[in-house]
Short mmCIF file of C-alpha atoms in Angstrom, two decimals:
data_model
loop_
_atom_site.label_atom_id
_atom_site.label_comp_id
_atom_site.label_asym_id
_atom_site.label_seq_id
_atom_site.Cartn_x
_atom_site.Cartn_y
_atom_site.Cartn_z
CA UNK K 692 41.32 -124.40 255.22
CA UNK K 693 41.24 -121.14 253.29
CA UNK K 694 43.88 -119.81 250.55
CA UNK K 695 43.98 -120.50 247.15
CA UNK K 696 43.48 -123.99 247.37
CA UNK K 697 39.58 -123.24 248.23
CA UNK K 698 39.32 -121.35 244.70
CA UNK K 699 37.57 -122.86 242.33
CA UNK K 700 38.50 -120.61 239.30
CA UNK K 701 42.59 -120.96 240.61
CA UNK K 702 44.41 -123.53 238.24
CA UNK K 703 45.89 -125.98 241.12
CA UNK K 704 49.87 -126.85 240.96
CA UNK K 705 52.87 -128.41 242.35
CA UNK K 706 53.34 -125.90 244.28
CA UNK K 707 49.83 -124.78 246.11
CA UNK K 708 50.30 -123.77 249.70
CA UNK K 709 47.95 -125.53 252.47
CA UNK K 710 46.79 -123.03 254.01
CA UNK K 711 45.75 -124.45 257.54
CA UNK K 712 44.01 -123.27 260.77
CA UNK K 713 43.53 -125.38 263.86
CA UNK K 714 40.35 -123.79 266.69
CA UNK K 715 41.83 -124.85 269.67
CA UNK K 716 41.28 -124.14 273.88
CA UNK K 717 43.73 -122.55 274.18
CA UNK K 718 47.92 -121.28 271.71
CA UNK K 719 50.25 -121.91 274.57
CA UNK K 720 50.62 -125.64 274.68
CA UNK K 721 51.00 -125.96 270.88
CA UNK K 722 53.90 -123.05 270.43
CA UNK K 723 55.63 -123.80 273.84
CA UNK K 724 56.34 -127.92 272.26
CA UNK K 725 56.71 -127.16 268.61
CA UNK K 726 57.68 -130.57 268.36
CA UNK K 727 53.78 -131.48 267.90
CA UNK K 728 54.01 -130.22 264.08
CA UNK K 729 56.70 -133.27 263.22
CA UNK K 730 53.52 -135.56 262.10
CA UNK K 731 53.40 -134.06 259.33
CA UNK K 732 56.80 -134.67 257.70
CA UNK K 733 60.69 -134.07 257.42
CA UNK K 734 61.21 -130.52 257.32
CA UNK K 735 63.48 -128.32 255.12
CA UNK K 736 62.91 -125.65 257.30
CA UNK K 737 60.71 -123.33 258.31
CA UNK K 738 59.66 -120.43 259.76
CA UNK K 739 57.55 -118.55 263.28
CA UNK K 740 56.33 -115.08 261.15
CA UNK K 741 55.15 -113.97 265.12
CA UNK K 742 58.29 -114.89 266.61
CA UNK K 743 60.15 -112.80 263.61
CA UNK K 744 58.38 -109.99 264.16
CA UNK K 745 58.86 -110.52 267.81
CA UNK K 746 62.41 -109.58 267.14
CA UNK K 747 62.09 -106.69 265.24
CA UNK K 748 60.37 -104.70 267.54
CA UNK K 749 56.52 -105.58 267.11
CA UNK K 750 54.20 -106.06 269.61
CA UNK K 751 52.49 -109.49 269.34
CA UNK K 752 50.19 -112.01 270.76
CA UNK K 753 50.93 -115.56 270.40
CA UNK K 754 47.52 -116.52 272.70
CA UNK K 755 45.79 -114.82 270.08
CA UNK K 756 47.03 -116.15 267.03
CA UNK K 757 50.25 -118.50 266.40
CA UNK K 758 51.48 -119.87 263.16
CA UNK K 759 54.25 -121.90 261.07
CA UNK K 760 55.35 -121.69 257.63
CA UNK K 761 56.54 -125.27 257.19
CA UNK K 762 58.30 -126.60 253.62
CA UNK K 763 58.82 -130.21 254.03
CA UNK K 764 61.63 -132.44 252.14
CA UNK K 765 59.32 -133.94 250.18
CA UNK K 766 57.78 -130.40 248.08
CA UNK K 767 54.76 -130.15 249.86
CA UNK K 768 54.52 -126.56 251.54
CA UNK K 769 52.23 -125.77 255.30
CA UNK K 770 50.71 -122.72 256.32
CA UNK K 771 50.16 -123.69 258.86
CA UNK K 772 48.03 -121.29 262.49
CA UNK K 773 46.40 -121.95 266.39
CA UNK K 774 44.11 -119.06 267.18
CA UNK K 775 41.41 -119.61 269.83
CA UNK K 776 37.85 -119.81 269.66
CA UNK K 777 37.30 -117.30 271.36
CA UNK K 778 39.36 -115.34 268.69
CA UNK K 779 37.82 -117.28 265.68
CA UNK K 780 36.05 -115.77 263.02
CA UNK K 781 35.49 -117.75 260.72
CA UNK K 782 32.72 -115.63 258.45
CA UNK K 783 35.27 -112.75 257.53
CA UNK K 784 37.21 -115.23 255.16
CA UNK K 785 34.98 -116.47 251.86
CA UNK K 786 37.50 -117.84 250.79
CA UNK K 787 36.93 -120.75 253.30
CA UNK K 788 35.92 -124.10 254.40
CA UNK K 789 35.48 -126.23 257.76
CA UNK K 790 37.29 -130.11 257.03
CA UNK K 791 36.50 -130.99 260.46
CA UNK K 792 34.35 -129.62 263.07
CA UNK K 793 34.43 -132.22 265.78
CA UNK K 794 33.86 -130.58 268.93
CA UNK K 795 30.54 -128.37 266.93
CA UNK K 796 32.13 -125.34 267.63
CA UNK K 797 32.32 -123.41 263.92
CA UNK K 798 28.96 -121.92 261.98
CA UNK K 799 28.09 -123.09 259.66
CA UNK K 800 29.48 -120.91 256.43
CA UNK K 801 28.38 -121.24 252.18
CA UNK K 802 30.73 -122.24 249.33
CA UNK K 803 33.74 -120.73 249.04
CA UNK K 804 34.26 -117.46 247.20
CA UNK K 805 36.00 -114.58 245.62
CA UNK K 806 33.84 -112.17 245.98
CA UNK K 807 35.61 -110.30 247.88
CA UNK K 808 39.15 -110.15 246.01
CA UNK K 809 37.80 -109.29 243.34
CA UNK K 810 38.81 -105.95 241.66
CA UNK K 811 36.91 -102.67 243.37
CA UNK K 812 35.01 -100.21 241.63
CA UNK K 813 37.37 -96.85 241.67
CA UNK K 814 35.27 -93.69 243.27
CA UNK K 815 36.45 -90.62 241.38
CA UNK K 816 38.54 -89.63 244.64
CA UNK K 817 40.26 -93.04 244.74
CA UNK K 818 41.66 -91.88 240.99
CA UNK K 819 42.77 -88.67 241.65
CA UNK K 820 44.96 -90.44 244.91
CA UNK K 821 46.58 -92.48 242.27
CA UNK K 822 47.08 -89.92 239.83
CA UNK K 823 48.76 -87.44 241.96
CA UNK K 824 50.77 -90.00 244.16
CA UNK K 825 51.78 -91.19 240.66
CA UNK K 826 52.92 -88.19 239.10
CA UNK K 827 53.74 -86.61 242.32
CA UNK K 828 56.51 -89.58 243.27
CA UNK K 829 58.46 -89.34 239.90
CA UNK K 830 59.75 -86.12 241.59
CA UNK K 831 62.01 -88.42 243.90
CA UNK K 832 62.39 -90.99 241.09
CA UNK K 833 64.00 -88.06 238.90
CA UNK K 834 66.22 -86.90 241.66
CA UNK K 835 67.87 -89.87 242.57
CA UNK K 836 68.73 -90.80 239.26
CA UNK K 837 70.12 -87.52 238.33
CA UNK K 838 72.70 -88.02 241.96
CA UNK K 839 72.93 -92.19 240.30
CA UNK K 840 71.63 -93.47 244.21
CA UNK K 841 70.04 -97.03 242.33
CA UNK K 842 68.86 -97.85 245.71
CA UNK K 843 66.77 -94.73 246.78
CA UNK K 844 65.31 -95.18 243.35
CA UNK K 845 64.62 -98.62 243.94
CA UNK K 846 62.63 -98.06 247.14
CA UNK K 847 61.15 -94.50 246.04
CA UNK K 848 59.70 -95.92 242.83
CA UNK K 849 57.89 -99.42 244.49
CA UNK K 850 57.05 -97.64 247.29
CA UNK K 851 55.55 -94.42 245.39
CA UNK K 852 54.85 -94.55 241.53
CA UNK K 853 54.62 -98.40 240.35
CA UNK K 854 52.24 -99.24 243.45
CA UNK K 855 49.76 -97.20 241.46
CA UNK K 856 50.55 -98.19 237.48
CA UNK K 857 49.46 -101.27 239.24
CA UNK K 858 46.78 -100.28 240.46
CA UNK K 859 45.12 -98.50 237.55
CA UNK K 860 45.78 -101.32 235.69
CA UNK K 861 44.01 -103.79 237.40
CA UNK K 862 41.45 -100.54 237.30
CA UNK K 863 41.20 -100.79 233.99
CA UNK K 864 40.68 -104.62 233.74
CA UNK K 865 37.92 -104.16 236.03
CA UNK K 866 36.01 -102.11 233.74
CA UNK K 867 36.63 -104.08 230.49
CA UNK K 868 35.30 -107.48 232.83
CA UNK K 869 32.59 -105.58 234.33
CA UNK K 870 34.32 -106.00 237.66
CA UNK K 871 34.04 -109.65 237.73
CA UNK K 872 37.89 -110.68 238.07
CA UNK K 873 40.38 -110.71 240.21
CA UNK K 874 43.88 -110.44 239.17
CA UNK K 875 44.88 -112.68 242.58
CA UNK K 876 48.00 -111.38 245.45
CA UNK K 877 50.32 -108.89 243.94
CA UNK K 878 48.03 -108.61 241.06
CA UNK K 879 50.10 -112.22 240.08
CA UNK K 880 47.47 -112.68 236.72
CA UNK K 881 47.30 -109.54 235.14
CA UNK K 882 48.78 -111.36 232.76
CA UNK K 883 45.91 -112.54 232.00
CA UNK K 884 43.53 -109.57 231.20
CA UNK K 885 46.04 -107.58 229.70
CA UNK K 886 46.70 -107.88 225.90
CA UNK K 887 49.86 -108.84 225.14
CA UNK K 888 51.29 -105.21 224.15
CA UNK K 889 50.61 -103.71 227.79
CA UNK K 890 52.14 -106.61 229.34
CA UNK K 891 55.26 -106.51 227.69
CA UNK K 892 55.39 -102.81 228.14
CA UNK K 893 54.12 -103.70 232.07
CA UNK K 894 57.03 -105.99 232.32
CA UNK K 895 59.83 -103.41 231.21
CA UNK K 896 59.10 -100.92 233.84
CA UNK K 897 60.54 -103.21 235.83
CA UNK K 898 64.97 -101.97 236.70
CA UNK K 899 67.71 -103.51 236.82
CA UNK K 900 70.97 -101.47 237.33
CA UNK K 901 72.11 -99.22 234.75
CA UNK K 902 71.06 -96.20 234.68
CA UNK K 903 70.47 -95.56 230.87
CA UNK K 904 68.12 -98.93 231.14
CA UNK K 905 66.24 -97.34 234.41
CA UNK K 906 65.57 -93.96 232.82
CA UNK K 907 64.29 -95.82 230.25
CA UNK K 908 62.19 -97.77 232.69
CA UNK K 909 60.07 -94.91 233.91
CA UNK K 910 59.17 -93.47 231.06
CA UNK K 911 57.64 -96.36 229.15
CA UNK K 912 56.34 -96.49 232.83
CA UNK K 913 55.16 -93.62 232.68
CA UNK K 914 53.07 -93.13 229.05
CA UNK K 915 51.56 -96.57 229.66
CA UNK K 916 49.90 -95.01 233.19
CA UNK K 917 49.14 -91.84 230.87
CA UNK K 918 47.17 -93.27 228.09
CA UNK K 919 46.00 -96.01 230.97
CA UNK K 920 44.69 -93.27 233.16
CA UNK K 921 42.80 -91.59 230.50
CA UNK K 922 40.97 -95.33 229.37
CA UNK K 923 39.84 -95.35 233.06
CA UNK K 924 38.66 -92.21 233.04
CA UNK K 925 36.95 -92.10 229.34
CA UNK K 926 34.96 -95.36 230.68
CA UNK K 927 34.57 -93.62 234.51
CA UNK K 928 33.80 -90.42 233.48
CA UNK K 929 36.37 -89.43 235.93
CA UNK K 930 37.66 -86.12 235.65
CA UNK K 931 41.50 -85.77 235.41
CA UNK K 932 44.42 -83.51 235.69
CA UNK K 933 45.94 -83.17 232.92
CA UNK K 934 48.00 -80.01 233.96
CA UNK K 935 49.52 -82.00 236.79
CA UNK K 936 49.74 -84.77 234.74
CA UNK K 937 52.50 -82.61 232.04
CA UNK K 938 54.07 -80.74 235.48
CA UNK K 939 55.38 -84.11 236.79
CA UNK K 940 56.24 -85.76 233.41
CA UNK K 941 57.98 -82.08 232.46
CA UNK K 942 60.50 -81.92 235.44
CA UNK K 943 61.61 -85.76 235.25
CA UNK K 944 61.97 -85.31 231.64
CA UNK K 945 63.99 -82.26 232.31
CA UNK K 946 66.09 -83.77 235.50
CA UNK K 947 66.90 -86.54 232.78
CA UNK K 948 68.60 -83.20 230.40
CA UNK K 949 69.46 -81.49 233.37
CA UNK K 950 73.84 -81.51 233.03
CA UNK K 951 76.14 -82.36 236.25
CA UNK K 952 77.40 -79.34 236.87
CA UNK K 953 74.10 -77.79 236.73
CA UNK K 954 73.98 -74.60 239.73
CA UNK K 955 69.63 -74.45 239.39
CA UNK K 956 67.54 -76.34 238.72
CA UNK K 957 65.89 -74.30 236.13
CA UNK K 958 66.91 -71.32 234.76
CA UNK K 959 65.67 -67.86 235.38
#
């Protein structure tokens, strides 16, 4: 078993999955006759992610790994996988425990630990790349907002600048905790490590479908990023490209005020 149920630091609740892996001689009998999973209980609905990947044109090998994601009518959820013994690498995930090894096939492993999931200390290059990506991607966000292309804005925001803000907030937390904590999958525990003021500002960086509200959210995001970047730079001794940040923010604000009937982006 792996996942959150093996992590002693994670608060337990009724919605936690059971992440179970069976080590088997071969996968084929299990994925060709799927009815064997009925022994676990009555299903509400289910997904076989490897099947979905194949439907979407992704090349997968069912014989190397195959899984079922199952929601049961009793409220439990089971994320179940089968892996042939020659493919298993049980030592690669430190949040893993052996529930049963009836044939003695698996090596001894230490007690589960979340050390692989702790926030990692950034390098100067990583900090630079984070800041550059954030400020550069504002260009696409500004362009989409001026054109009122809301679906495009959502895409370029959450594929571009916003993940860099999340990354930066993680580094801030890392320096404040000596890099001894994890904010979990998709940084879901950020709230536990941020002040109420910063958390509330962060929540406002999630946008809706109203143009003016989105602009306001983007400005809040930029201010929060700028302040956090300066804080991380101070903690780490990293160099922060002020001029690049100012130029990116200037362009965003300029496009915000650019009339719809403008003939040029900048007046010469």
